[in-house]
XYZ file of C-alpha atoms in Angstrom:
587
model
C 0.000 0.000 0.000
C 3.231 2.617 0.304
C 4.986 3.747 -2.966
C 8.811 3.213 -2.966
C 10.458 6.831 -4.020
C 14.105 6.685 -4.007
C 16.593 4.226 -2.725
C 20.675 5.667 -1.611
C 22.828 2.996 0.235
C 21.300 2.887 3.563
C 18.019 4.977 3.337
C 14.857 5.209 1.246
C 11.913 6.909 0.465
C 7.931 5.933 0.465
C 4.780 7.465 0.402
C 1.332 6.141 1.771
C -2.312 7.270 1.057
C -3.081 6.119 4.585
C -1.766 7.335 7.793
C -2.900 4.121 9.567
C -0.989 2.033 6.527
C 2.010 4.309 6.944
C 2.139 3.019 11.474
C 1.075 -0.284 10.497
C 4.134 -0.818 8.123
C 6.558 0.556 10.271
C 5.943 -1.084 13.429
C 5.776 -4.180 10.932
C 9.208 -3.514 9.826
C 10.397 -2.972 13.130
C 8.783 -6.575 14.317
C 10.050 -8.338 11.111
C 13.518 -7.127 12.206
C 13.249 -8.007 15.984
C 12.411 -11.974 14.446
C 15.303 -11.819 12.784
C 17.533 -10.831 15.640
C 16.366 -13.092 18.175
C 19.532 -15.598 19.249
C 22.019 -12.897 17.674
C 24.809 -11.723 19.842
C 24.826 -7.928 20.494
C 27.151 -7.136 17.569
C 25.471 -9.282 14.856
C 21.851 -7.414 15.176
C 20.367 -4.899 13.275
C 18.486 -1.676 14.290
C 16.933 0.673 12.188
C 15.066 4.316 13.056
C 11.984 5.192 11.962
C 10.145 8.425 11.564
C 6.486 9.198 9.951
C 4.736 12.351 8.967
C 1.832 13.400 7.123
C 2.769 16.431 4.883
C 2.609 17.912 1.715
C 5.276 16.284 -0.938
C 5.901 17.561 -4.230
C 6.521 14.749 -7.354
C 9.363 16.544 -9.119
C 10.358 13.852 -12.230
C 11.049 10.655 -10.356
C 12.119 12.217 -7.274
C 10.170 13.438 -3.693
C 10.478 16.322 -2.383
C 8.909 18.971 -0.032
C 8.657 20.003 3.913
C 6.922 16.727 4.604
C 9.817 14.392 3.461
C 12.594 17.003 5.088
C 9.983 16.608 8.852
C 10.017 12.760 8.365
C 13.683 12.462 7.929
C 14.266 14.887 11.175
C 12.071 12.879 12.844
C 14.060 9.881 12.003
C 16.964 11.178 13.486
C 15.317 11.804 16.830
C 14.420 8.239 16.931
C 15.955 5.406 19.083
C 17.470 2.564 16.792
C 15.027 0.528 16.806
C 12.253 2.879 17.348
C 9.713 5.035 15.783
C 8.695 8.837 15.752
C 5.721 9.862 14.976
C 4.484 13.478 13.880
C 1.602 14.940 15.830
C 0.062 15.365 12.595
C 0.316 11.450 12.457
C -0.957 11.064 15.789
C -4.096 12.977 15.227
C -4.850 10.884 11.923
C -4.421 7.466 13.689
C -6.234 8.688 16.722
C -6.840 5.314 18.478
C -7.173 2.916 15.602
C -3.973 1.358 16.105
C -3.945 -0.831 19.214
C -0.234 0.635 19.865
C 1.364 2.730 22.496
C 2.447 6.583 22.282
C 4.604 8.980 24.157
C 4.786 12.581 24.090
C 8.505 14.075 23.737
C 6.509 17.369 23.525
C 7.061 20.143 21.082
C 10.861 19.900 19.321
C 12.960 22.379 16.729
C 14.218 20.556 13.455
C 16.553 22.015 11.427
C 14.727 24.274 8.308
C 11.416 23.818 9.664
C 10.334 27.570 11.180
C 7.702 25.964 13.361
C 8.073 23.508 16.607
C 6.815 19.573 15.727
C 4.773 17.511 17.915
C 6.847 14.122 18.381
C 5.484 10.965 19.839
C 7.925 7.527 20.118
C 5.973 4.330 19.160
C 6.002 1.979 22.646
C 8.233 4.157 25.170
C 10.262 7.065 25.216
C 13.993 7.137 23.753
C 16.744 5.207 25.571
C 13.946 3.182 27.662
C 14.654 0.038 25.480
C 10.909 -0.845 25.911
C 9.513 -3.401 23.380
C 6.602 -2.186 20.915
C 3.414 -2.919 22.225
C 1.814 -3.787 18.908
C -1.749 -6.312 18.957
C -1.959 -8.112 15.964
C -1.244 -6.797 12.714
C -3.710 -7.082 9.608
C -0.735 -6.063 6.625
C 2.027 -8.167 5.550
C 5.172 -6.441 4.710
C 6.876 -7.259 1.882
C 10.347 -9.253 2.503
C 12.305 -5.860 0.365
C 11.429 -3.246 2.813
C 13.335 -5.340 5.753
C 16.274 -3.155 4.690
C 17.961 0.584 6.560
C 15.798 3.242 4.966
C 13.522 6.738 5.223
C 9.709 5.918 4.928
C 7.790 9.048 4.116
C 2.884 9.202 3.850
C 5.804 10.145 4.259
C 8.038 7.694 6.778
C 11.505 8.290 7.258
C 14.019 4.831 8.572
C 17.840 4.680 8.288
C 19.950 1.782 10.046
C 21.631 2.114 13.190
C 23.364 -1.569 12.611
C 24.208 -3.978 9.507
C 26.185 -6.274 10.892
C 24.694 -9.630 10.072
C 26.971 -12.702 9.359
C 27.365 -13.627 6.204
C 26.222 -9.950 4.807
C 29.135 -7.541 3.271
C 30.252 -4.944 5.198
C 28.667 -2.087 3.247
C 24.584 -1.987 3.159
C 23.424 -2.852 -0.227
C 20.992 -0.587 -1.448
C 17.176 -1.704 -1.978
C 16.579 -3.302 -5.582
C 13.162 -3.091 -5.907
C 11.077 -2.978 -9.199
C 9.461 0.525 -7.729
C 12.819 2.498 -6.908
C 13.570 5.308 -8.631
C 16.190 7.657 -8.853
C 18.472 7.918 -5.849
C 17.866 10.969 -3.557
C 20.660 12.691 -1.152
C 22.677 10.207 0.860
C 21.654 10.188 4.756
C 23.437 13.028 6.464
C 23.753 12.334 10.358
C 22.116 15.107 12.812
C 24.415 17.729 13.987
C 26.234 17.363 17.100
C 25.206 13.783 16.882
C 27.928 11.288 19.037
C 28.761 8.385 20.793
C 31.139 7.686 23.125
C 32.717 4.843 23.196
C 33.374 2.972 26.143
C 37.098 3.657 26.728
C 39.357 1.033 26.741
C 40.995 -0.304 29.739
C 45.204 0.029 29.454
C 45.877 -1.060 33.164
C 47.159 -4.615 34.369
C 44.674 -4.814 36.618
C 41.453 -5.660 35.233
C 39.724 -4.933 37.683
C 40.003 -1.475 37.058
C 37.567 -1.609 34.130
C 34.661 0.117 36.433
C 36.946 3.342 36.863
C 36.763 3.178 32.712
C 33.124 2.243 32.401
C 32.649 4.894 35.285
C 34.362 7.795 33.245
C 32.289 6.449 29.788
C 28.953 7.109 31.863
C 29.764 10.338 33.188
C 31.298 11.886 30.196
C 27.814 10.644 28.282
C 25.880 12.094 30.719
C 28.175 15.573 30.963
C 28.269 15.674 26.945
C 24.350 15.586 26.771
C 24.533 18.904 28.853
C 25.988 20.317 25.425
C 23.200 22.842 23.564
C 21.927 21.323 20.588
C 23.911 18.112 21.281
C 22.467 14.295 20.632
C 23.975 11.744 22.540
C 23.544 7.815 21.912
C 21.957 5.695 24.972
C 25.189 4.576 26.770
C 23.283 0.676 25.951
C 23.965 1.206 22.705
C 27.533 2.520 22.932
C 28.369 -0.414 25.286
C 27.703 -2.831 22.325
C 30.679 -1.871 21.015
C 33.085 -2.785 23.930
C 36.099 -4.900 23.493
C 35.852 -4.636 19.774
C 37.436 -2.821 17.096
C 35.628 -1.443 14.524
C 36.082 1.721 12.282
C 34.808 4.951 13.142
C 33.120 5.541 9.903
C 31.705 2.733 10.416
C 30.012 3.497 13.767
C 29.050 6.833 12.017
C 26.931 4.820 9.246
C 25.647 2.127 12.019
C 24.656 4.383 14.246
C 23.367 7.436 12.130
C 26.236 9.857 14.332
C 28.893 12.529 12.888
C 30.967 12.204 15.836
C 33.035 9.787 17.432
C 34.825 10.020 20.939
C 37.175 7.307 22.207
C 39.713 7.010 24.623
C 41.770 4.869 26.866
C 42.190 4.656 30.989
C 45.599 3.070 32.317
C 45.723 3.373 35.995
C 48.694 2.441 38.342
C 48.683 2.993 41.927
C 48.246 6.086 42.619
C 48.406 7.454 38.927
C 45.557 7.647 36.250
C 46.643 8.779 32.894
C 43.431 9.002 30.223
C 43.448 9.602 26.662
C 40.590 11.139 24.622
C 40.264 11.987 20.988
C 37.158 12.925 18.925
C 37.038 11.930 15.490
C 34.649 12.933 12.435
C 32.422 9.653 11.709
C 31.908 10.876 8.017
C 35.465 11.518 7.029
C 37.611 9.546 9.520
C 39.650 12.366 10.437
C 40.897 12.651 13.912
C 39.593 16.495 14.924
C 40.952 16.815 18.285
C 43.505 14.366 20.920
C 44.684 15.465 24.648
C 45.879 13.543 27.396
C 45.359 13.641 31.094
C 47.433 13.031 33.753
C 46.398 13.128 37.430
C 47.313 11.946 40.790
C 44.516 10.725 42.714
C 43.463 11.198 45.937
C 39.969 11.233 46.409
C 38.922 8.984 43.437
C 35.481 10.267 42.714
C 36.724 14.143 43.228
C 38.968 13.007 40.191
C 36.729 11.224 38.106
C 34.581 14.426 38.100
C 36.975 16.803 37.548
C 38.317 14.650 34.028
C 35.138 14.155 32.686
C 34.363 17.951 33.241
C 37.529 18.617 31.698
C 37.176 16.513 28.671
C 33.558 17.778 28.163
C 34.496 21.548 28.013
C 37.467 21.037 26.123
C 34.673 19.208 23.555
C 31.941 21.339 23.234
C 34.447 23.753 22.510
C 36.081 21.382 19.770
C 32.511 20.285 18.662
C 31.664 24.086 17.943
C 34.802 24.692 16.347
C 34.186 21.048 13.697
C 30.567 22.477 13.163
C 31.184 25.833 12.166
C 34.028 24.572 9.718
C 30.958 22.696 7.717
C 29.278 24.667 4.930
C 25.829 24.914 4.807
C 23.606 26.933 1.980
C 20.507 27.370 4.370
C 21.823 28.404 8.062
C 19.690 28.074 11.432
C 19.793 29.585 14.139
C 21.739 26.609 15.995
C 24.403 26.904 13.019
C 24.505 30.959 13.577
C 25.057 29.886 17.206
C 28.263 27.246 16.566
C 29.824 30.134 14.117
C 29.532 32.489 16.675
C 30.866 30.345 19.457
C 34.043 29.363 17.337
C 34.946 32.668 16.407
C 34.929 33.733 20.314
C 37.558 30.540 20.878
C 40.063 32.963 18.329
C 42.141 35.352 19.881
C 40.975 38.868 20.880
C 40.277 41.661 17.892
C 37.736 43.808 17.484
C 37.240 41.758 14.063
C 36.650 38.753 15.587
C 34.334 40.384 18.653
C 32.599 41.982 15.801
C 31.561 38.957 13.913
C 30.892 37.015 16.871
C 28.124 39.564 17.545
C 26.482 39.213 14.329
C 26.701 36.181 14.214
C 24.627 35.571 16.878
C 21.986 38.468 16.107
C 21.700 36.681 13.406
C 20.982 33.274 14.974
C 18.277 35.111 17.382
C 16.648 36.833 14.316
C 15.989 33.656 12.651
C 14.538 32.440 16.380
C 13.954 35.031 18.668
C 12.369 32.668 21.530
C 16.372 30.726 21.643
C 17.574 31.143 25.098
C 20.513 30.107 24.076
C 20.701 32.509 21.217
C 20.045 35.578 23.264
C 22.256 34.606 26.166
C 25.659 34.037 23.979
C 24.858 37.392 22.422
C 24.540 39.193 25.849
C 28.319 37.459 26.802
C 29.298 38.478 23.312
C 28.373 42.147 23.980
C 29.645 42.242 27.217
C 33.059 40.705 26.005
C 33.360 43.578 23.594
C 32.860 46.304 26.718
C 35.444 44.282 28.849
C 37.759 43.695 26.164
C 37.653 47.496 25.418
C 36.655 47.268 22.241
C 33.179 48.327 22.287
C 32.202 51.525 20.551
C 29.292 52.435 22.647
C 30.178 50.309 26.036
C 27.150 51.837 27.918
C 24.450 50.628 25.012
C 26.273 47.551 24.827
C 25.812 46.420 28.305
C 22.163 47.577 28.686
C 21.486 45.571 25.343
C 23.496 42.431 27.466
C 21.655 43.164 30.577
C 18.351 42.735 28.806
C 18.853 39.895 26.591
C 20.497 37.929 29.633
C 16.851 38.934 31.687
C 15.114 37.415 28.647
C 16.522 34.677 28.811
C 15.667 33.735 32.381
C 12.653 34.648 32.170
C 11.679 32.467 29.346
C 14.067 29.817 30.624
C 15.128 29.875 34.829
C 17.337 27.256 34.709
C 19.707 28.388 31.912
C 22.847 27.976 33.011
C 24.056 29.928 29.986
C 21.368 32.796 30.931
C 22.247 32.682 34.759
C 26.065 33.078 33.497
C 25.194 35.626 31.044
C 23.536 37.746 33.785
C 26.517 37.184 36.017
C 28.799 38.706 33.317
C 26.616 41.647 32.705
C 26.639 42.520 36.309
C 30.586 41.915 36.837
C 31.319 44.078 34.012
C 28.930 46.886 35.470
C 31.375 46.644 38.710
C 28.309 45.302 40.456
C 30.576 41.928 41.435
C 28.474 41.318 44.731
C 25.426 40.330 42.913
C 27.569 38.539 40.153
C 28.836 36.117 42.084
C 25.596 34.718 43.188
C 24.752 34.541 39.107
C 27.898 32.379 38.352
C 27.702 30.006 41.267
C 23.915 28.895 39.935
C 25.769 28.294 36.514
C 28.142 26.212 38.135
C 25.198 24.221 40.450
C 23.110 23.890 37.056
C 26.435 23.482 34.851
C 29.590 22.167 36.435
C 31.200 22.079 33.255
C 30.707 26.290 33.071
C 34.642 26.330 33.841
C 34.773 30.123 33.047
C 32.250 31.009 35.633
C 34.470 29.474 38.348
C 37.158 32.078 37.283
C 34.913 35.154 37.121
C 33.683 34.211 40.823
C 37.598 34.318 41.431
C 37.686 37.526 40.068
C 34.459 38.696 41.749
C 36.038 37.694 44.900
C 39.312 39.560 44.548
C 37.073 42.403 43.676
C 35.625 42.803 46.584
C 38.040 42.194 48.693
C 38.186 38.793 49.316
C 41.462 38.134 47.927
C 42.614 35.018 49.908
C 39.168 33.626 48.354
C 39.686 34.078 45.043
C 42.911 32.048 44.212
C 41.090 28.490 44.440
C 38.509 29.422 42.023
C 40.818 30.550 39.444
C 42.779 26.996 40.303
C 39.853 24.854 39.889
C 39.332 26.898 36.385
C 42.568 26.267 35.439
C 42.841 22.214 36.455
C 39.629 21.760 34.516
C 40.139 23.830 31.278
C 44.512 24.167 31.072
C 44.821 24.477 27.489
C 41.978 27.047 25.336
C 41.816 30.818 24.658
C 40.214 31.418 28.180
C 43.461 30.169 30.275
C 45.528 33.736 29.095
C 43.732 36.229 31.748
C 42.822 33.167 34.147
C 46.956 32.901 34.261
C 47.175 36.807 34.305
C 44.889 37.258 37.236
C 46.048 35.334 39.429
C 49.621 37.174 38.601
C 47.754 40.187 39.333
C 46.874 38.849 43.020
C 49.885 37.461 43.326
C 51.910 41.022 42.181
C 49.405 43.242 44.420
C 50.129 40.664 47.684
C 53.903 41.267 47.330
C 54.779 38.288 45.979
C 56.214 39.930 42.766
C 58.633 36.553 41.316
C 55.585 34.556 41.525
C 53.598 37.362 39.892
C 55.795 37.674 37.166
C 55.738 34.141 36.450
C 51.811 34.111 35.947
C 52.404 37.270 33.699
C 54.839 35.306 31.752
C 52.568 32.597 30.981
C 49.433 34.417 30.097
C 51.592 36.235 28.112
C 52.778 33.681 25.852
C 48.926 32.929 25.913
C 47.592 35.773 24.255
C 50.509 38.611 23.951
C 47.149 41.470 23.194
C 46.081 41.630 26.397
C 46.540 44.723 28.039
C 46.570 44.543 31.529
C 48.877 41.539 31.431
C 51.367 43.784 30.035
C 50.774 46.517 32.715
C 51.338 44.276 35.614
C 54.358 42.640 34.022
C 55.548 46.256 33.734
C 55.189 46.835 37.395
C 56.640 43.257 38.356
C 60.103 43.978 35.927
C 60.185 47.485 37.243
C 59.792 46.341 41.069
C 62.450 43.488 40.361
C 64.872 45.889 39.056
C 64.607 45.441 35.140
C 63.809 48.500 34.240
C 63.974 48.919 30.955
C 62.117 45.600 30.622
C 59.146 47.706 32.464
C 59.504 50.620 30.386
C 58.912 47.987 27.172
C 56.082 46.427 28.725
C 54.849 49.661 29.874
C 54.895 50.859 26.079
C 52.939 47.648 24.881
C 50.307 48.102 27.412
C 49.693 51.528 26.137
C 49.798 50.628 22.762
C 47.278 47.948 23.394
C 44.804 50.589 25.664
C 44.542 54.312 26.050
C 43.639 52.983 29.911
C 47.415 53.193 30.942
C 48.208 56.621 29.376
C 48.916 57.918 32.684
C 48.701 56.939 36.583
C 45.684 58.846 36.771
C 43.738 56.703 34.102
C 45.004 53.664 35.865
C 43.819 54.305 39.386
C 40.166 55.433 38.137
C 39.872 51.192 37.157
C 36.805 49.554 38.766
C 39.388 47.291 40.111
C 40.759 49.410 42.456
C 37.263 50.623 43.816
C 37.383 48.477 46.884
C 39.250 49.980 49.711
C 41.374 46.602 50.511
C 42.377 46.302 46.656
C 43.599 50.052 46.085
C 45.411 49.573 49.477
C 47.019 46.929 48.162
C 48.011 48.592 44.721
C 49.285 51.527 46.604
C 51.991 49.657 47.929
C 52.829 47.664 45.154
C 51.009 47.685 41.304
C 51.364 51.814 41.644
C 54.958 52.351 42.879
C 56.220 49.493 39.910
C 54.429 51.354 37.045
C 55.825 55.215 38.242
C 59.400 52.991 38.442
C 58.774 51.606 34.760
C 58.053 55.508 33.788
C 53.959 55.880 33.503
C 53.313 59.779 33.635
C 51.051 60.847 36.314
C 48.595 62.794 34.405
């Protein structure tokens, strides 16, 4: 009773008059296929996703095309292998004539569709592993659909495994007597991964739970990511203790990303390595290693998987933006935006970032997530001094952030937004409270555990602020960010007395990011305080190059940073004398 469109390796297209026809085929697909994998081992079964919706479609030679086949195939993707989305244009046609349970994943965004979809899942939500519960079934299915492929009434299936024995590697594509002309190859959702369970390098194998342990977490952290979709962990454990190719696991499992790594533990020393890897090409996008002492093992365990999760969003954002695309969203406006704030500091680059995302929020105004990364954007630009109206800039950021919690009070994004806004105001006391519900709602926010270190120091709480910018530092040490996270804590280190260890800090945010300004003021003070002169006087000259902040003393001491009374006591002593030694005029 379904029409056969187009056939492409591993996906393929149909059409049904009937809504009810449309169900009743798919769940019989999905039965056929559970017969057939009955007394398989894991790795030898075979899981397909299905998604259905009722739409228009537009017969264009001997191809299909239209919204309705682009909803079905989105719909696909948000199903479980093995499962079935439904439209809730599909649910209202089949009403209760189908003797098959529905759940409600509620109202979800797909990618070139303006408005929100209803989405049900056939039998159980997504990662539940519950069977269908299908009655009997009145149609037959014919023996050539049993194959990975998009249904569309419209129907949309693609396979999540082809593994069975005797089968070549590569799925063959459908030869049926009604398939047409090939359409576009199955692209994987965006942000779409697995991760692997990591392998297990120690003797001992009975540290295989501490590997299994940091698998879970990091596939719990990862799902945190905006925009991300992460496979059930019972899927990714299929793949344990065997080797297999990652472009492979990309076609099986319908994912553009693959992230694998190993554990080798001895005594009291865990080394992990992680790399993420692009499912479609095979190329290897992104490798670090971890080395850590442990104490307190679940402290540890936390603090890698937080690590490796914010070094990958970040790495994720970067892969995704590098992709073309003809017809943007406002998730794709969002990755741009986000990779061009991991570059170093220009106006250029602060620039595009903020277009970028007014851009992403003009194509969806109601994304939180939109509005919140263009108040930090904005409120970079002011702290960064390079903001041509700083005062508009931060009202704009103030508002956008308030927006966003409003419409969404659990954002950690918004909550952190908010918390920059009000830091950059000099309004640190009601910051702090602002980051540290990012961090409860996000412990992977590592930047808003350095801006409460800097809120701290701010006001006044110096001895307060050094662990914060320590934690930031052991759980994002490599990344655009770690440049003023080194130079502050030179700067609390300089204005304490402890100028050698100062200098050191300066040194290494320095090689960082050599544009920031302040780092080279503060070096100037440290060289001048330790003697060097005419190392000051250099920095000096750089730092008022760089900003028209340190054109004189005067300029310098009317900083926000010196408003508390503790802090400009402090710089009296020290940060003051070393830049009138390395030659800043007074007026």
């Amino acid at each position: 009773r379904g029409r056969i469109f187009n056939t492409a390796g591993d996906s393929f297209v149909a059409d049904f008059a009937s809504a009810v026809d449309a169900v009743e085929c798919a769940v019989a697909v999905q039965e056929a296929i559970e017969r057939e994998n009955e007394g398989r081992s894991a790795g030898e079964e075979m899981r397909f996703r299905i998604g259905i919706h009722l739409g228009d479609v537009l017969v264009e030679g001997q191809n299909l095309f239209g919204d309705g086949v682009n909803i079905a195939a989105r719909l696909e993707a948000l199903a479980e292998p093995g499962g079935i989305c439904l439209s809730g244009a599909v649910r209202d046609q089949i009403g209760s004539r189908l003797p098959i349970g529905l759940t409600s994943l509620g109202e979800q965004r797909v990618k070139n569709i303006a408005e929100p979809v209803r989405v049900f899942t056939v039998g159980g939500a997504p990662g539940r592993g519950s069977a269908l519960p299908i009655g009997p079934r009145r149609a037959t299915i014919r023996a050539a659909l049993l194959v990975p492929a998009l249904l569309a009434l419209i129907a949309a299936v693609s396979a999540a495994w082809w593994l069975w024995p005797g089968r070549h590697s590569e799925p063959r594509p459908l030869q049926a007597e009604s398939a047409n002309a090939p359409v576009q190859p199955y692209s994987a959702p965006r942000l779409s991964i697995v991760v692997l369970p990591f392998t297990n390098l120690s003797n001992d194998p009975q540290q295989e739970y501490f590997a299994d342990g940091i698998t879970e977490d990091l596939t719990t952290d990862i799902a945190r990511i905006q925009g991300s979709q992460v496979l059930a962990r019972n899927t990714a454990f299929t793949y344990k203790g065997k080797q297999f190719d990652a472009k492979q696991i990309g076609r099986e499992l319908g994912v553009r990303y693959v992230l694998e790594g190993s554990v080798q533990r001895s005594g009291n020393q865990v080394r992990i390595n992680v790399q993420l890897v692009d499912a479609e090409t095979g190329a290897h996008l992104w490798a670090e290693r971890f080395d850590r002492n442990i104490s307190d093992l679940f402290t540890v365990q936390n603090e890698i998987t937080a690590r490796i999760a914010r070094s990958l969003e970040s790495q994720l954002a970067i892969a995704e933006a590098r992709r073309p695309t003809d017809n943007p969203d406002a998730l794709d406006y969002i990755l741009r935006g986000r990779a061009v704030m991991t570059r170093p500091i220009s106006k250029e680059n602060e620039d595009e970032a903020v277009k970028l995302f007014e851009n992403a929020l003009r194509l969806d105004p109601k994304a939180v997530d939109a509005a919140a990364w263009l108040s930090i954007a904005l409120t970079v630009r002011v702290t960064d001094e390079l903001s041509t109206d700083p005062d508009a800039d931060l009202q704009r950021a103030r508002s956008l952030a308030e927006e966003g919690l409003e419409a969404s009070p659990d954002s950690a994004l918004a909550h952190y937004a908010k918390g920059q806004v009000l830091r950059a105001q000099g309004r640190c006391r009601e910051a702090i409270p602002e980051f540290e519900r990012a961090i409860a709602l996000d412990p992977s926010r590592v930047p808003a555990y350095a801006h409460v270190g800097w809120c701290k120091f701010l006001t006044g709480s110096v001895d307060e602020a050094i662990p914060y910018f320590e934690q930031a530092i052991r759980l994002s040490p490599s990344g655009p960010g770690i440049a003023p996270w080194y130079g502050r804590l030179g700067v609390i280190q300089l204005l304490e007395g402890h100028t050698d260890q100062a200098v050191v800090w300066l040194e290494k945010a320095n090689g960082e990011n050599p544009r920031l300004a302040f780092v080279h003021a503060y070096l100037a003070a440290g060289y001048a305080l330790q003697g060097n002169a005419e190392r000051g006087e250099a920095q000096l000259a750089e730092a008022q190059r760089l900003s028209k902040g340190y054109s004189s003393l005067a300029n310098v001491e009317k900083s926000t940073w010196y408003d508390e009374p503790k802090i400009r006591a402090l710089a009296q002593v020290t940060y003051f004398p070393g830049l009138r030694q390395a030659g800043i005029p007074a007026e």
